[in-house]
Coordinates of C-alpha atoms in Angstrom, one line a residue:
Chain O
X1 CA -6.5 -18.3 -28.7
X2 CA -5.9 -18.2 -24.9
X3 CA -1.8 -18.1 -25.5
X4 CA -1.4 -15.2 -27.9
X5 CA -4.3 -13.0 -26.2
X6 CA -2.0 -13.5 -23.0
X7 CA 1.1 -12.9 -24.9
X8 CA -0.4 -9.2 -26.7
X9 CA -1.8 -8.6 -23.2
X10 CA 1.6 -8.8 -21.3
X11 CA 3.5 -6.8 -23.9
X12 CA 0.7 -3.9 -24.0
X13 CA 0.5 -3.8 -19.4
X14 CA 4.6 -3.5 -20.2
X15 CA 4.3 -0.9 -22.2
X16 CA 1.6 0.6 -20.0
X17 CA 3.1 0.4 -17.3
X18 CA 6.8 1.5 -18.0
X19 CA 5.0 4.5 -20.1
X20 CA 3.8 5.2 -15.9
X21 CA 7.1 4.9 -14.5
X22 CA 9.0 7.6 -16.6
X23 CA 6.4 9.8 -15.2
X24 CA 8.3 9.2 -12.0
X25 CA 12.1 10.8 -11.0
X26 CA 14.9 8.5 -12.1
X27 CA 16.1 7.2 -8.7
X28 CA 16.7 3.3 -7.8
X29 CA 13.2 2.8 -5.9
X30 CA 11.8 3.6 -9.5
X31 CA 14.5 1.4 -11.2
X32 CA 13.8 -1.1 -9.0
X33 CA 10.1 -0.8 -9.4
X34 CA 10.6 -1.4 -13.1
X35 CA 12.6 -4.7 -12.8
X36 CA 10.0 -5.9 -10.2
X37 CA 7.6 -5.2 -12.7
X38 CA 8.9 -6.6 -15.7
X39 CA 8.8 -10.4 -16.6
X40 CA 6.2 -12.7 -15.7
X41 CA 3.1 -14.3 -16.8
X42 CA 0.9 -11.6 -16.4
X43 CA -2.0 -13.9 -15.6
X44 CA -3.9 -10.9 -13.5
X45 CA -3.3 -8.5 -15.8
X46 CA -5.0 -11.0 -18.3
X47 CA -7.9 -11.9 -16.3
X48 CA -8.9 -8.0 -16.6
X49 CA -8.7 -7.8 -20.0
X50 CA -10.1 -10.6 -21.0
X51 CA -13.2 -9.9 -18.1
X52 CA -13.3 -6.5 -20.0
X53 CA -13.3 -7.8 -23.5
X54 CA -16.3 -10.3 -22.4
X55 CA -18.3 -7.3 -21.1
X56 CA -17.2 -5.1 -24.3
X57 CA -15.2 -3.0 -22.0
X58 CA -12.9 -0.9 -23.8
X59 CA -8.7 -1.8 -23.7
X60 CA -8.0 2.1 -23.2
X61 CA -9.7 1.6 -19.8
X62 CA -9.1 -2.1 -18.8
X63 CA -5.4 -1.0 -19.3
X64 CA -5.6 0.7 -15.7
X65 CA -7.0 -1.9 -13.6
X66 CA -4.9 -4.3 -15.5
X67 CA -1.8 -2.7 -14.6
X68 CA -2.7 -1.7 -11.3
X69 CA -3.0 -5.8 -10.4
X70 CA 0.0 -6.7 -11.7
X71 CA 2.0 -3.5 -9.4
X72 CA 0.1 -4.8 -6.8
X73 CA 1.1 -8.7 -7.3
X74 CA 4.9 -7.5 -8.4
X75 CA 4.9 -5.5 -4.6
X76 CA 4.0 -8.6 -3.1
X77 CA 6.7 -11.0 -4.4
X78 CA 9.4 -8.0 -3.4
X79 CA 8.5 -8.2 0.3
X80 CA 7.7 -11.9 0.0
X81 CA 10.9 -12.4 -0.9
X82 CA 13.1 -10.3 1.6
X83 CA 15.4 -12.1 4.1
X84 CA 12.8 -11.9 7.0
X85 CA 10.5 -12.9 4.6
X86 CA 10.9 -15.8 2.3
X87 CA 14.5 -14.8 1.6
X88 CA 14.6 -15.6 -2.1
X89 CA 17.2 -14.5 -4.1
X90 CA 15.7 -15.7 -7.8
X91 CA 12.8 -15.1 -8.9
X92 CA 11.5 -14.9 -12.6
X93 CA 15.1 -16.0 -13.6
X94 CA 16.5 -12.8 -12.1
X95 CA 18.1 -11.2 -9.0
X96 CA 15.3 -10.5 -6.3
X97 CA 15.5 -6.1 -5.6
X98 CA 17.1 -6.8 -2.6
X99 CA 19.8 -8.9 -3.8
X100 CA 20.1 -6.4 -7.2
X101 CA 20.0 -3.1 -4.8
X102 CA 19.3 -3.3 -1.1
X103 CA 16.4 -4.5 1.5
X104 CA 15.6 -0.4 2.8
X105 CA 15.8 -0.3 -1.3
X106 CA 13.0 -3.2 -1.7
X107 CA 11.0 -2.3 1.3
X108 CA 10.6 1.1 -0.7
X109 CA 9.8 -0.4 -3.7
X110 CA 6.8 -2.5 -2.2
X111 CA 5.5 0.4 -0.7
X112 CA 5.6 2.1 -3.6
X113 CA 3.8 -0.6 -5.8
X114 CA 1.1 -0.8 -3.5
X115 CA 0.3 2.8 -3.6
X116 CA 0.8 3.1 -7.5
X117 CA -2.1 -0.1 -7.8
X118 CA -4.3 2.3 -5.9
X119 CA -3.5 5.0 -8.4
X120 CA -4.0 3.1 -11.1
X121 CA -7.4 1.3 -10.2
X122 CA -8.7 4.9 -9.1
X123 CA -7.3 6.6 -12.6
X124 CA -10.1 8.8 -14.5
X125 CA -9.5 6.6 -17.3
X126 CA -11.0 3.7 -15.8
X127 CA -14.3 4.7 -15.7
X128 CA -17.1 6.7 -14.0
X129 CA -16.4 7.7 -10.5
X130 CA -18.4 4.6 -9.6
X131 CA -16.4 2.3 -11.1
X132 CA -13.0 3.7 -9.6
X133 CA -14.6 4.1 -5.9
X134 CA -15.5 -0.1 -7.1
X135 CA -12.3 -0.7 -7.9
X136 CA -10.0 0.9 -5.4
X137 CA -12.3 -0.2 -2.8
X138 CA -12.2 -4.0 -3.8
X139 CA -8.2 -4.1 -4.3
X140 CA -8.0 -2.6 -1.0
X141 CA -10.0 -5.2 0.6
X142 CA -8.3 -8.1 -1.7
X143 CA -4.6 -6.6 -0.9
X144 CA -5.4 -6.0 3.3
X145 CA -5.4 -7.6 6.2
X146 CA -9.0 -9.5 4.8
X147 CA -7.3 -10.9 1.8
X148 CA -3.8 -10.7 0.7
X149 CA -2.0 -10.2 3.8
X150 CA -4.1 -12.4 5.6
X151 CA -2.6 -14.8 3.4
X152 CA 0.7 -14.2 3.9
X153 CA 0.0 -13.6 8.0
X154 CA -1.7 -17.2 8.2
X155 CA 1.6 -18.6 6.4
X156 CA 3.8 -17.2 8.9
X157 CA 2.0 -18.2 11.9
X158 CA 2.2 -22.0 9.6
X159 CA 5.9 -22.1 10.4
X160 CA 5.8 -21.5 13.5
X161 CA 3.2 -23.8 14.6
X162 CA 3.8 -27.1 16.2
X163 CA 1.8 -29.0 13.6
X164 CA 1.2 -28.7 9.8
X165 CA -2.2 -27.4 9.0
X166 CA -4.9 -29.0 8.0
X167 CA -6.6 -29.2 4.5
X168 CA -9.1 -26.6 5.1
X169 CA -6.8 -24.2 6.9
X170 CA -4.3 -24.3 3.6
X171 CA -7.2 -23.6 1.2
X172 CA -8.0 -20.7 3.8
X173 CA -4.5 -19.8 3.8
X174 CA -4.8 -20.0 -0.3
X175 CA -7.9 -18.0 -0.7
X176 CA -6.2 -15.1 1.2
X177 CA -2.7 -15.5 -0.1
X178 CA -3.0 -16.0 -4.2
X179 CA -6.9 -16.3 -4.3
X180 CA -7.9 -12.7 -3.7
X181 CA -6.1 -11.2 -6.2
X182 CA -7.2 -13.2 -8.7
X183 CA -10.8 -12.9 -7.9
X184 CA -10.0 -8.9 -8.0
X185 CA -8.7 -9.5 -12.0
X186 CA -11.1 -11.6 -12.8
X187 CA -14.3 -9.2 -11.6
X188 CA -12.7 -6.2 -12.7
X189 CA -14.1 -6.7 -16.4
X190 CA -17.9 -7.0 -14.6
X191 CA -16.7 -4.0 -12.4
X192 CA -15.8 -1.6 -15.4
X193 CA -19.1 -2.5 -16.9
X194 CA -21.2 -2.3 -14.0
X195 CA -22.3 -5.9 -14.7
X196 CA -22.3 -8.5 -11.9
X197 CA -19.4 -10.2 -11.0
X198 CA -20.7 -13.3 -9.4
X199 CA -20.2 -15.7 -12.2
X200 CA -16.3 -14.5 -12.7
X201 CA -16.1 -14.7 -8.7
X202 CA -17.0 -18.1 -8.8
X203 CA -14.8 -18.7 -11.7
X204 CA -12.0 -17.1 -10.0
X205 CA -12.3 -19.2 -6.7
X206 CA -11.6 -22.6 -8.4
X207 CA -9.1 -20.7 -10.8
X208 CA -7.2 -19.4 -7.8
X209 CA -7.4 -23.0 -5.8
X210 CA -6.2 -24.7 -9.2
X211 CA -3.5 -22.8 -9.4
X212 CA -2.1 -23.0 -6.1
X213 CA -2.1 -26.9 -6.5
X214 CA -0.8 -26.6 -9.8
X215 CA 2.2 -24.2 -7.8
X216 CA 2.9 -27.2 -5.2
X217 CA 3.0 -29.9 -7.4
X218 CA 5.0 -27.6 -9.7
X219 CA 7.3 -27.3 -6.5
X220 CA 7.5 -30.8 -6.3
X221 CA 8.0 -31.8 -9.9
X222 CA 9.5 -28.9 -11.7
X223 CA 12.6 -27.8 -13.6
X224 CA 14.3 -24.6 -12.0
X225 CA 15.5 -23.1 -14.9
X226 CA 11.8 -23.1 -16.7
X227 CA 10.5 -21.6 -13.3
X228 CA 12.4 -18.8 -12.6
X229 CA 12.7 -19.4 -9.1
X230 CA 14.3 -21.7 -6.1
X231 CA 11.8 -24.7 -6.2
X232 CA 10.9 -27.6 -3.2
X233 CA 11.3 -25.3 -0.5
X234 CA 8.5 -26.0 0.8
X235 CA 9.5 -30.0 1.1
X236 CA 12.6 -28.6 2.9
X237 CA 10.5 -27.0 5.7
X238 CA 8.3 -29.9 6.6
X239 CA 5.1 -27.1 5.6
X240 CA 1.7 -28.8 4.2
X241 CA 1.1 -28.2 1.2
X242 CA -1.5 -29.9 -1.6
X243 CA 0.8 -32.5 -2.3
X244 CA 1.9 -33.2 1.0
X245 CA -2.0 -33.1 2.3
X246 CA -3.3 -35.2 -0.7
X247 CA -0.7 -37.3 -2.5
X248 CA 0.9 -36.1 -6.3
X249 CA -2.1 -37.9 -7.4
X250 CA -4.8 -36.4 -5.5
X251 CA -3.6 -33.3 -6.0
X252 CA -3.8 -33.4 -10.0
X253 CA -7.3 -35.2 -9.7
X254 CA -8.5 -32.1 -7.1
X255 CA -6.9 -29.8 -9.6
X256 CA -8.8 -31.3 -12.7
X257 CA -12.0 -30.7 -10.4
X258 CA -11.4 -27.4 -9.5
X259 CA -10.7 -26.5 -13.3
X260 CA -14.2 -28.2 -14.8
X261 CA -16.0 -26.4 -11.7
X262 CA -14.0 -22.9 -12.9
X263 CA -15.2 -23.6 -16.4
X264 CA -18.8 -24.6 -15.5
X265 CA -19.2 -21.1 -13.6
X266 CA -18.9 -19.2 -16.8
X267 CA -22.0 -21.0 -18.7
X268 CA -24.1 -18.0 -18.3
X269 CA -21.2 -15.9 -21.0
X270 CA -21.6 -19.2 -23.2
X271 CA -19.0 -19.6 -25.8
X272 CA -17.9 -16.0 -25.5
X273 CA -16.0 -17.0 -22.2
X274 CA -14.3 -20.1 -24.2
X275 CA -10.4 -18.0 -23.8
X276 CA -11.3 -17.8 -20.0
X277 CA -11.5 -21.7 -20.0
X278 CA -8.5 -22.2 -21.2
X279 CA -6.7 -20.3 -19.3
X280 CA -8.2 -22.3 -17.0
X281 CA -7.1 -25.1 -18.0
X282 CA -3.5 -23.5 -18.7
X283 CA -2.8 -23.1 -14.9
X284 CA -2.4 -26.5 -14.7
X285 CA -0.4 -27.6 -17.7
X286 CA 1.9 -24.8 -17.0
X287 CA 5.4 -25.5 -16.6
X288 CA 6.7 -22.3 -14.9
Chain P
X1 CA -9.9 25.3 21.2
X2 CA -7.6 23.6 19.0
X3 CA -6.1 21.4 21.9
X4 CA -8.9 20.5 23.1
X5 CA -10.3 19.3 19.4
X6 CA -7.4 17.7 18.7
X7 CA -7.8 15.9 21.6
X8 CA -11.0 15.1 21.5
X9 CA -10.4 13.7 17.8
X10 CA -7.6 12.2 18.5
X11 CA -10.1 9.6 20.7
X12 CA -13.1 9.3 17.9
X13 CA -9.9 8.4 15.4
X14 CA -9.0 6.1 17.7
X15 CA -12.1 4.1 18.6
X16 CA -13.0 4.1 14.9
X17 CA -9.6 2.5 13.9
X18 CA -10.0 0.0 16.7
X19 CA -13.7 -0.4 15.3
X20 CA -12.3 -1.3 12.1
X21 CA -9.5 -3.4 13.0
X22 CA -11.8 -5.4 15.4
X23 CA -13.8 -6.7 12.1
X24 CA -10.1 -8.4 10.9
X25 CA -9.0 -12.2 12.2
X26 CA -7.3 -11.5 15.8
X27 CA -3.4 -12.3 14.2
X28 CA -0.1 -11.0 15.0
X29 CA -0.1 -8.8 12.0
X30 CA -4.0 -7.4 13.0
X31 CA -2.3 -6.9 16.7
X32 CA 0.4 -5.2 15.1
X33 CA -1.6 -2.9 13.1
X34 CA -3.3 -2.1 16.1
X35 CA -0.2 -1.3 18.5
X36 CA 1.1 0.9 15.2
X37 CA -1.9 2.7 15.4
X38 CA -2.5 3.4 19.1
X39 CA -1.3 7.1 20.4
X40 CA 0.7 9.9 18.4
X41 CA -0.8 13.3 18.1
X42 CA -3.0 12.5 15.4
X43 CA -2.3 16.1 13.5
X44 CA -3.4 14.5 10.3
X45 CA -6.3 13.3 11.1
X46 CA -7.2 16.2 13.0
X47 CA -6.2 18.2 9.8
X48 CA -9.0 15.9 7.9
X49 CA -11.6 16.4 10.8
X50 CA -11.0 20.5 11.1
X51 CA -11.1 20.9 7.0
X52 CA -14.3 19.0 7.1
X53 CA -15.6 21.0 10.2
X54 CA -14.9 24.4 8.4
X55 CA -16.7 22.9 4.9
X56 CA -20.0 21.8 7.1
X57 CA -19.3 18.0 6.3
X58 CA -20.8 15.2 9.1
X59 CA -18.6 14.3 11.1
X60 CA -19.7 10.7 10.5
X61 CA -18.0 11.0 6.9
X62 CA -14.7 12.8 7.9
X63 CA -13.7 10.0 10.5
X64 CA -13.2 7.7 7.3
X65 CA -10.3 9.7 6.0
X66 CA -9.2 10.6 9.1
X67 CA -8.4 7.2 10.0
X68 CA -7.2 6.3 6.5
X69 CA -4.7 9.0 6.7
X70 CA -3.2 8.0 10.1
X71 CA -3.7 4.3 8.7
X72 CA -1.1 5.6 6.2
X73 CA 0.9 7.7 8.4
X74 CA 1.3 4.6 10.7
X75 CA 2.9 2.2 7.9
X76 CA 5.1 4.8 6.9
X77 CA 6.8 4.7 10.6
X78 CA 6.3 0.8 11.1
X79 CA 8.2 0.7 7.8
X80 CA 10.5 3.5 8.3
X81 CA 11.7 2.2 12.0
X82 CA 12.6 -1.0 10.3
X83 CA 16.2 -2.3 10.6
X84 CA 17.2 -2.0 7.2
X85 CA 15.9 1.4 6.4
X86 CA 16.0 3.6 10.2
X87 CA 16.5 1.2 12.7
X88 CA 14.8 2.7 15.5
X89 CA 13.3 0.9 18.5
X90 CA 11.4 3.3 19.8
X91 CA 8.5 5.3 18.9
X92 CA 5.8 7.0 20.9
X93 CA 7.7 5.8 24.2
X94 CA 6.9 2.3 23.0
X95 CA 8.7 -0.7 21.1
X96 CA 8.3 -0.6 17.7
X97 CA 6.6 -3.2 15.5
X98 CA 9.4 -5.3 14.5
X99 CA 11.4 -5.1 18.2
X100 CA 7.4 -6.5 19.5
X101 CA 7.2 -8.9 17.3
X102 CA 10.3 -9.6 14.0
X103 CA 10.5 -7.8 10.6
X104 CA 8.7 -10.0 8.8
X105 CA 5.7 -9.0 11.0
X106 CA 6.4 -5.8 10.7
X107 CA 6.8 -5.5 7.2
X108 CA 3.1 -6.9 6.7
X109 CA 2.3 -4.8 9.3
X110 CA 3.0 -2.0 7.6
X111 CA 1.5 -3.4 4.0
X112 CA -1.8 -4.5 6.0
X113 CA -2.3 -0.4 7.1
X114 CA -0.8 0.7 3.5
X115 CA -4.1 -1.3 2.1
X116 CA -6.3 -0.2 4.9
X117 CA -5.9 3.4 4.3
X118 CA -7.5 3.1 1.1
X119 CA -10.0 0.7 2.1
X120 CA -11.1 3.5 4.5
X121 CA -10.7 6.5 1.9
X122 CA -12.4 4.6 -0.8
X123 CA -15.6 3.3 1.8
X124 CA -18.7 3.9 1.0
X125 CA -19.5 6.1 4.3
X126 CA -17.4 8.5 2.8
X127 CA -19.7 10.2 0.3
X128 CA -20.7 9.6 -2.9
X129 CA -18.3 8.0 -5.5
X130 CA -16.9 11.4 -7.3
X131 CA -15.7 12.1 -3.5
X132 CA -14.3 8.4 -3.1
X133 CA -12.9 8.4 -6.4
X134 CA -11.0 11.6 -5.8
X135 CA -9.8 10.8 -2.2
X136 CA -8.6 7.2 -2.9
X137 CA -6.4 8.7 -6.0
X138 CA -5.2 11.9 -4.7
X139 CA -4.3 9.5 -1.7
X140 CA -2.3 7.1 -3.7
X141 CA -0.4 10.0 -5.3
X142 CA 0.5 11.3 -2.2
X143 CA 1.8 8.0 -0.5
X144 CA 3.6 7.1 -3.7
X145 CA 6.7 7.4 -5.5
X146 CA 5.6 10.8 -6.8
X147 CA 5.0 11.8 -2.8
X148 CA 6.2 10.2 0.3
X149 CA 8.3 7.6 -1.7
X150 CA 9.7 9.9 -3.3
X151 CA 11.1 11.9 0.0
X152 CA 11.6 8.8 1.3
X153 CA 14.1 7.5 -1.7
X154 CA 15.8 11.0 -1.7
X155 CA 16.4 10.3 1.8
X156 CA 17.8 7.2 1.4
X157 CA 19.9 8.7 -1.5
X158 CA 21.2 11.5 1.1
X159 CA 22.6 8.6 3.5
X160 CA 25.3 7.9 1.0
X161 CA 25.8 10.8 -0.8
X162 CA 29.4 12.2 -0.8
X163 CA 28.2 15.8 0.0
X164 CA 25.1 16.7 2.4
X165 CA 22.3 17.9 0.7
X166 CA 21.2 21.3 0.0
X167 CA 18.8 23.9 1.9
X168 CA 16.5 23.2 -1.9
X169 CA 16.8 19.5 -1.8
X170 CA 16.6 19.2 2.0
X171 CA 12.7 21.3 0.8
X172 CA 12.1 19.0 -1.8
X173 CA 12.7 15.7 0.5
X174 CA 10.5 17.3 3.3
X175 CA 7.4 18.1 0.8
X176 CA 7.4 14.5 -0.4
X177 CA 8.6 12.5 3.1
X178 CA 6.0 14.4 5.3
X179 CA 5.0 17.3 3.6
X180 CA 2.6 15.1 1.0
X181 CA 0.3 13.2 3.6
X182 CA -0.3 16.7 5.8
X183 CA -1.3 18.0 2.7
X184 CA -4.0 15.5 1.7
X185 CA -5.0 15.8 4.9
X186 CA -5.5 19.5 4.9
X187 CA -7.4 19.5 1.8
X188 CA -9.6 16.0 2.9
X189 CA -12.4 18.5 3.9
X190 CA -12.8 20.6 0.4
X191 CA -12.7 17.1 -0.9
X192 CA -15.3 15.8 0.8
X193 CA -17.8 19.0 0.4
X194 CA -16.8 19.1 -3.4
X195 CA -15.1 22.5 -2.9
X196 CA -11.1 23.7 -4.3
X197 CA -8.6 22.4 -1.9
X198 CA -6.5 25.8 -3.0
X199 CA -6.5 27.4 0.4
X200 CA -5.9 24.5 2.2
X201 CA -3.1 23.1 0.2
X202 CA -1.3 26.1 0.1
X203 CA -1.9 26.5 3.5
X204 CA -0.7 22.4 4.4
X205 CA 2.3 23.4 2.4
X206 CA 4.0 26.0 4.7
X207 CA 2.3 24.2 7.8
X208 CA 4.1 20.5 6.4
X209 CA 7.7 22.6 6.3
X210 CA 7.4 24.3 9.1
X211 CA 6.3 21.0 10.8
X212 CA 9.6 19.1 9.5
X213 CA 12.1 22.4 10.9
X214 CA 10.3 22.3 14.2
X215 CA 11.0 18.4 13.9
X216 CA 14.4 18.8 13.5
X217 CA 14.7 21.2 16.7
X218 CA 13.4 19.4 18.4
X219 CA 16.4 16.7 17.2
X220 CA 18.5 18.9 18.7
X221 CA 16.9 20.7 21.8
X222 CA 14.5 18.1 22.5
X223 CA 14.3 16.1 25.8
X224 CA 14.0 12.3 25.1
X225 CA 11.2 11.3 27.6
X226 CA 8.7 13.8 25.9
X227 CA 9.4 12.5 22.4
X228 CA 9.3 9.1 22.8
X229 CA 11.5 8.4 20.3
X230 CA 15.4 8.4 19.8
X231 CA 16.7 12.2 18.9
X232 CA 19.8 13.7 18.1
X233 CA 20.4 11.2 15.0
X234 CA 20.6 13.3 12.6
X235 CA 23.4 15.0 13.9
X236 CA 25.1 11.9 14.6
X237 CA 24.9 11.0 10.9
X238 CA 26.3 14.2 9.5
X239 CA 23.2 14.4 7.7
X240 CA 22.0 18.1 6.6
X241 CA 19.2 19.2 8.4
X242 CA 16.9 22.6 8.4
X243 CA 19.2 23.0 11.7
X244 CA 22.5 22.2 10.1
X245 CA 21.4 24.5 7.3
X246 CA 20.2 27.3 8.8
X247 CA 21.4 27.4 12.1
X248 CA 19.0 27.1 15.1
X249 CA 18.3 30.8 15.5
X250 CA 17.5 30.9 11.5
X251 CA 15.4 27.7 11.3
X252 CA 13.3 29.1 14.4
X253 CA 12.8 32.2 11.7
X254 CA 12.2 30.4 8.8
X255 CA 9.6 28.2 10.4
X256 CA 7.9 31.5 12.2
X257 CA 7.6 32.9 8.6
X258 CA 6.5 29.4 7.2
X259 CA 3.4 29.9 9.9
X260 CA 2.7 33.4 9.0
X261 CA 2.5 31.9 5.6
X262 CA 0.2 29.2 6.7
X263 CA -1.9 31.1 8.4
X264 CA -2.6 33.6 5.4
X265 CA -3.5 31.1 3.1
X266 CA -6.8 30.8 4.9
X267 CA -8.1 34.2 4.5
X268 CA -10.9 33.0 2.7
X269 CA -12.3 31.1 5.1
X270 CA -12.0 34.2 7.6
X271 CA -12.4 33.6 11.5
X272 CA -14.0 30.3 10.7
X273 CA -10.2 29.1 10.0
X274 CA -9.1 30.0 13.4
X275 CA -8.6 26.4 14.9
X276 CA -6.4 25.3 12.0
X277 CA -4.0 28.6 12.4
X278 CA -3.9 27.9 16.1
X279 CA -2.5 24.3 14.9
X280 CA -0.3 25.5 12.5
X281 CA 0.9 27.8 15.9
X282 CA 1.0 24.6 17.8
X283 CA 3.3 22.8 15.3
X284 CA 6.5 25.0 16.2
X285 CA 6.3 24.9 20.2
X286 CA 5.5 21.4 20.7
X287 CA 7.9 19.5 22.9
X288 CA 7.0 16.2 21.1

């Protein structure tokens, strides 16, 4: 179930989203915009949908928030991977923007992602006024300085640091980076409802730890080709990871946790939350 | 009156942004956002704090978007002054972000105060949620690629266009690069009282060009020390500019009529709109 609801959900943000873009003048930071945009799992952009279907949310407005997320997450891996960044040139099997055009060019386009999430998440066809104040407020507070970025800031002071960090400051590192944007996706369906989004927080938390593991052991054991992406970089630098922290062994047993506590947090939806689970337990069979 | 409001606003901006910022982990990237956001003349967000003023909303709601906005206006020059778009090291007599600290810092600098700005347009101190709704999108539509972006990529374009641009597309560049942020900040007070922005935008709309052809003037008449940044660029770059365009004689008559303009608009509001035509005045003398 949890494969082909993912599957129909990334073709119809596609669609969604490239209806947005021709709405916008035909110039490379919109070019560029598109290909960051296109590819991907589209695990985000799931999470709202599937939050929204659970609270009987309409697609015609989950659409927005789920499109909005996956802008905002695109954004972030075409400034994560400029030279004074990451500098990756690959990623989803492709030319990073700033290989394909320029970095001015991918600077733009980041910028430009983050402020078309906001439109999005604050669109009149999300919801009430209540519901897109919810939203844009949230994302904003997932994607800043609390959240996202604090994330990426706490890695970058990592590399720079005489020692490798400690378990607890790579889950804190974690919760910012990956972990607040999937919380954002996985609310959103309690958000355009007006339901609480406590038990889909929780869910999201371990979700969002899972799948970092699941990322760094995926570093450590994967196949470039599947990923999409330059792999055991992380090795190479001498930065703590999962693996590095608990063993390739302790890291799937912690991940196997983390994925019976995500699924345990969604009793009170019952069986209706069963396509949740499993794509819970999907972030750590993945293979790319 | 208006110089000593814009003054005086100018300080409440900036002990609210620093009240804000001070609630973030004290990082590189939160000191950054902080040195980004320190001095300027704060024209937008005196431009949210007048409209307000003249629509009889608290001050104690206005401050949000007045921050937001020069939240916004701040990552657009950490991003801009970057060395792969402007390259500038100077800005506001000081270093700028990256020469402080290194791109990579700069560039989450600027996503950090991207994401802050609609944190603060979307909070709930604002008003109620039709007002946050409306600011947060209206926000993100003028900070995207339909708005600044948009000027920004046309810029960009310009750079390695064959032949300069025209008098109509160096217009069109200007109403997106600056002319979409004073805008939203003119028409931040209707907003927030529930009232049509009309007036206000059309009168942001001849204040925001006549703000750019005073700008580049000053490029060319301007004495370094006062600006604080590097001038004279343009010309160095053989880039069309209002001056290039027009002549200096004609741009100083365009942007004359451009205030004449600006200051009609507000006929409805009478004498009570007397402080924002002073500014719009004070926008083609400044020496900075």
């Amino acid at each position: 179930m949890f494969r082909q609801r993912l599957a129909a959900d990334a073709a119809r943000i596609q669609a969604h989203i490239d209806r947005v873009l021709r709405g916008f003048d035909d110039l490379p930071v919109v070019q560029g915009m598109a290909w960051a945009t296109e590819g991907g799992k589209r695990l985000r952009g799931f999470l709202v949908m599937e939050s929204a279907r659970l609270h009987g949310v309409d697609e015609g407005r989950a659409i927005w928030p789920a499109a909005a997320i996956e802008a905002m997450h695109a954004y972030s891996l075409v400034h994560d991977d400029l030279p004074c960044m990451d500098d990756d040139d690959l990623r989803r099997g492709r030319p990073t923007v700033h290989v394909k055009w320029d970095d001015g060019t991918a600077v733009l386009v980041g910028d430009a992602l983050q402020a078309l999430a906001f439109e999005l998440a604050a669109h009149p066809e999300c919801g009430d006024a209540a519901v897109r104040a919810d939203l844009a407020l949230t994302l904003a507070r997932a994607a800043g300085a609390g959240g996202m970025v604090l994330g990426q800031a706490l890695d970058m002071a990592a590399e720079s640091a005489a020692e490798p960090l400690t378990l607890d400051q790579v889950i804190a590192l974690q919760a910012g980076k990956t972990g607040a944007l999937i919380e954002w996706s996985a609310c959103a369906g309690a958000r355009l409802a007006g339901a609480d989004p406590g038990p889909l927080a929780a869910y999201a938390r371990a979700l969002g730890l899972a799948f970092q593991i699941a990322d760094d052991i995926l570093d450590v054991e994967g196949d470039v080709a599947k990923a999409g992406k330059r792999l055991q970089k992380d090795a190479g630098r001498g930065k703590a990871t999962f693996v590095s922290l608990l063993g390739l062994d302790g890291a799937k047993a912690r991940a196997a946790e983390l994925v019976e506590t995500a699924c345990s947090a969604l009793d009170p939806y019952g069986e209706r939350a069963e396509c949740l689970r499993e794509a819970a337990r999907f972030v750590i069979s993945r293979k790319s």
